[in-house]
Protein backbone atom coordinates (compact mmCIF):
# COMPACT_ATOMS: atom_id res chain seq x y z
CA UNK A 1 0.00 0.00 0.00
CA UNK A 2 1.03 3.62 -0.19
CA UNK A 3 3.35 4.77 2.55
CA UNK A 4 5.20 1.51 3.02
CA UNK A 5 7.53 1.85 0.06
CA UNK A 6 9.84 4.51 1.46
CA UNK A 7 10.93 2.52 4.52
CA UNK A 8 14.27 0.91 3.93
CA UNK A 9 14.39 -2.18 6.09
CA UNK A 10 10.79 -3.16 6.34
CA UNK A 11 10.20 -6.77 7.14
CA UNK A 12 8.09 -8.80 4.80
CA UNK A 13 6.69 -12.28 5.04
CA UNK A 14 7.21 -14.96 2.46
CA UNK A 15 3.76 -15.94 1.23
CA UNK A 16 4.87 -19.53 0.61
CA UNK A 17 6.59 -20.52 3.87
CA UNK A 18 5.79 -17.68 6.25
CA UNK A 19 9.40 -16.73 6.95
CA UNK A 20 10.02 -13.12 7.88
CA UNK A 21 12.84 -11.47 6.04
CA UNK A 22 13.98 -8.03 5.08
CA UNK A 23 12.32 -6.69 2.02
CA UNK A 24 15.54 -6.10 0.14
CA UNK A 25 16.27 -9.83 0.46
CA UNK A 26 12.89 -10.89 -0.77
CA UNK A 27 11.61 -11.34 -4.28
CA UNK A 28 8.62 -9.28 -5.18
CA UNK A 29 5.75 -11.43 -6.13
CA UNK A 30 3.02 -9.79 -8.12
CA UNK A 31 -0.14 -11.79 -8.09
CA UNK A 32 -1.26 -9.95 -11.20
CA UNK A 33 1.76 -11.15 -13.14
CA UNK A 34 2.88 -7.68 -14.14
CA UNK A 35 5.58 -6.25 -11.96
CA UNK A 36 6.07 -3.17 -14.08
CA UNK A 37 2.67 -1.74 -13.47
CA UNK A 38 3.00 -0.68 -9.85
CA UNK A 39 0.21 1.82 -9.50
CA UNK A 40 -1.98 1.13 -6.53
CA UNK A 41 -0.68 -2.36 -6.08
CA UNK A 42 0.17 -4.24 -2.97
CA UNK A 43 3.03 -6.61 -3.62
CA UNK A 44 3.60 -9.89 -1.91
CA UNK A 45 6.98 -11.45 -1.31
CA UNK A 46 8.82 -14.73 -1.56
CA UNK A 47 12.05 -15.64 0.16
CA UNK A 48 14.80 -16.71 -2.22
CA UNK A 49 14.48 -20.37 -1.32
CA UNK A 50 10.82 -20.44 -2.20
CA UNK A 51 11.34 -18.32 -5.27
CA UNK A 52 13.92 -20.81 -6.49
CA UNK A 53 11.65 -23.73 -5.72
CA UNK A 54 8.83 -22.17 -7.64
CA UNK A 55 11.12 -21.81 -10.64
CA UNK A 56 11.97 -25.48 -10.73
CA UNK A 57 8.72 -27.09 -9.75
CA UNK A 58 6.58 -28.72 -12.40
CA UNK A 59 3.58 -26.66 -13.35
CA UNK A 60 1.13 -28.80 -11.43
CA UNK A 61 2.89 -28.30 -8.14
CA UNK A 62 3.44 -24.65 -8.75
CA UNK A 63 -0.19 -24.20 -9.56
CA UNK A 64 -1.21 -26.13 -6.48
CA UNK A 65 0.92 -23.94 -4.29
CA UNK A 66 -0.34 -20.76 -5.84
CA UNK A 67 -3.91 -21.90 -5.59
CA UNK A 68 -3.34 -22.42 -1.91
CA UNK A 69 -1.72 -19.03 -1.55
CA UNK A 70 -4.44 -17.25 -3.44
CA UNK A 71 -7.36 -19.28 -2.24
CA UNK A 72 -10.42 -17.15 -1.76
CA UNK A 73 -8.79 -14.05 -3.17
CA UNK A 74 -9.24 -14.52 -6.87
CA UNK A 75 -11.63 -15.96 -9.33
CA UNK A 76 -10.37 -18.88 -11.37
CA UNK A 77 -10.10 -16.79 -14.51
CA UNK A 78 -8.22 -14.04 -12.77
CA UNK A 79 -5.91 -16.54 -11.16
CA UNK A 80 -5.17 -18.38 -14.38
CA UNK A 81 -4.32 -15.24 -16.28
CA UNK A 82 -1.76 -13.98 -13.81
CA UNK A 83 -0.47 -17.47 -13.21
CA UNK A 84 0.28 -17.88 -16.90
CA UNK A 85 2.08 -14.57 -16.98
CA UNK A 86 4.06 -15.53 -13.89
CA UNK A 87 5.16 -18.86 -15.32
CA UNK A 88 6.19 -17.23 -18.55
CA UNK A 89 8.19 -14.64 -16.68
CA UNK A 90 9.78 -17.16 -14.32
CA UNK A 91 10.65 -19.75 -16.89
CA UNK A 92 12.04 -17.07 -19.13
CA UNK A 93 14.57 -16.00 -16.52
CA UNK A 94 15.79 -19.03 -14.62
CA UNK A 95 19.28 -17.64 -14.06
CA UNK A 96 19.85 -16.44 -10.54
CA UNK A 97 21.15 -12.97 -10.38
ZN1 LIG B 1 9.71 -18.84 1.68
PDB file of C-alpha atoms in Angstrom, residues 41-91:
ATOM      1  CA  UNK A  41      -0.675  -2.365  -6.081  1.00  0.00           C
ATOM      2  CA  UNK A  42       0.171  -4.239  -2.971  1.00  0.00           C
ATOM      3  CA  UNK A  43       3.029  -6.615  -3.620  1.00  0.00           C
ATOM      4  CA  UNK A  44       3.598  -9.890  -1.910  1.00  0.00           C
ATOM      5  CA  UNK A  45       6.984 -11.452  -1.308  1.00  0.00           C
ATOM      6  CA  UNK A  46       8.819 -14.733  -1.557  1.00  0.00           C
ATOM      7  CA  UNK A  47      12.050 -15.643   0.162  1.00  0.00           C
ATOM      8  CA  UNK A  48      14.802 -16.709  -2.222  1.00  0.00           C
ATOM      9  CA  UNK A  49      14.485 -20.375  -1.324  1.00  0.00           C
ATOM     10  CA  UNK A  50      10.815 -20.438  -2.201  1.00  0.00           C
ATOM     11  CA  UNK A  51      11.343 -18.323  -5.274  1.00  0.00           C
ATOM     12  CA  UNK A  52      13.923 -20.815  -6.495  1.00  0.00           C
ATOM     13  CA  UNK A  53      11.648 -23.727  -5.718  1.00  0.00           C
ATOM     14  CA  UNK A  54       8.834 -22.171  -7.638  1.00  0.00           C
ATOM     15  CA  UNK A  55      11.121 -21.810 -10.636  1.00  0.00           C
ATOM     16  CA  UNK A  56      11.967 -25.481 -10.735  1.00  0.00           C
ATOM     17  CA  UNK A  57       8.715 -27.087  -9.745  1.00  0.00           C
ATOM     18  CA  UNK A  58       6.583 -28.723 -12.399  1.00  0.00           C
ATOM     19  CA  UNK A  59       3.576 -26.656 -13.346  1.00  0.00           C
ATOM     20  CA  UNK A  60       1.133 -28.804 -11.432  1.00  0.00           C
ATOM     21  CA  UNK A  61       2.893 -28.305  -8.145  1.00  0.00           C
ATOM     22  CA  UNK A  62       3.436 -24.647  -8.754  1.00  0.00           C
ATOM     23  CA  UNK A  63      -0.190 -24.197  -9.557  1.00  0.00           C
ATOM     24  CA  UNK A  64      -1.207 -26.127  -6.483  1.00  0.00           C
ATOM     25  CA  UNK A  65       0.923 -23.936  -4.287  1.00  0.00           C
ATOM     26  CA  UNK A  66      -0.338 -20.760  -5.838  1.00  0.00           C
ATOM     27  CA  UNK A  67      -3.912 -21.902  -5.586  1.00  0.00           C
ATOM     28  CA  UNK A  68      -3.343 -22.421  -1.907  1.00  0.00           C
ATOM     29  CA  UNK A  69      -1.725 -19.032  -1.550  1.00  0.00           C
ATOM     30  CA  UNK A  70      -4.436 -17.251  -3.442  1.00  0.00           C
ATOM     31  CA  UNK A  71      -7.363 -19.280  -2.244  1.00  0.00           C
ATOM     32  CA  UNK A  72     -10.421 -17.153  -1.763  1.00  0.00           C
ATOM     33  CA  UNK A  73      -8.791 -14.051  -3.173  1.00  0.00           C
ATOM     34  CA  UNK A  74      -9.241 -14.523  -6.869  1.00  0.00           C
ATOM     35  CA  UNK A  75     -11.635 -15.960  -9.329  1.00  0.00           C
ATOM     36  CA  UNK A  76     -10.368 -18.878 -11.369  1.00  0.00           C
ATOM     37  CA  UNK A  77     -10.095 -16.789 -14.514  1.00  0.00           C
ATOM     38  CA  UNK A  78      -8.219 -14.043 -12.765  1.00  0.00           C
ATOM     39  CA  UNK A  79      -5.911 -16.544 -11.163  1.00  0.00           C
ATOM     40  CA  UNK A  80      -5.166 -18.385 -14.384  1.00  0.00           C
ATOM     41  CA  UNK A  81      -4.321 -15.243 -16.285  1.00  0.00           C
ATOM     42  CA  UNK A  82      -1.763 -13.982 -13.805  1.00  0.00           C
ATOM     43  CA  UNK A  83      -0.472 -17.467 -13.210  1.00  0.00           C
ATOM     44  CA  UNK A  84       0.279 -17.880 -16.902  1.00  0.00           C
ATOM     45  CA  UNK A  85       2.081 -14.572 -16.977  1.00  0.00           C
ATOM     46  CA  UNK A  86       4.059 -15.525 -13.892  1.00  0.00           C
ATOM     47  CA  UNK A  87       5.159 -18.862 -15.322  1.00  0.00           C
ATOM     48  CA  UNK A  88       6.192 -17.227 -18.545  1.00  0.00           C
ATOM     49  CA  UNK A  89       8.192 -14.644 -16.683  1.00  0.00           C
ATOM     50  CA  UNK A  90       9.779 -17.157 -14.321  1.00  0.00           C
ATOM     51  CA  UNK A  91      10.649 -19.746 -16.893  1.00  0.00           C
TER      52      UNK A  91
END
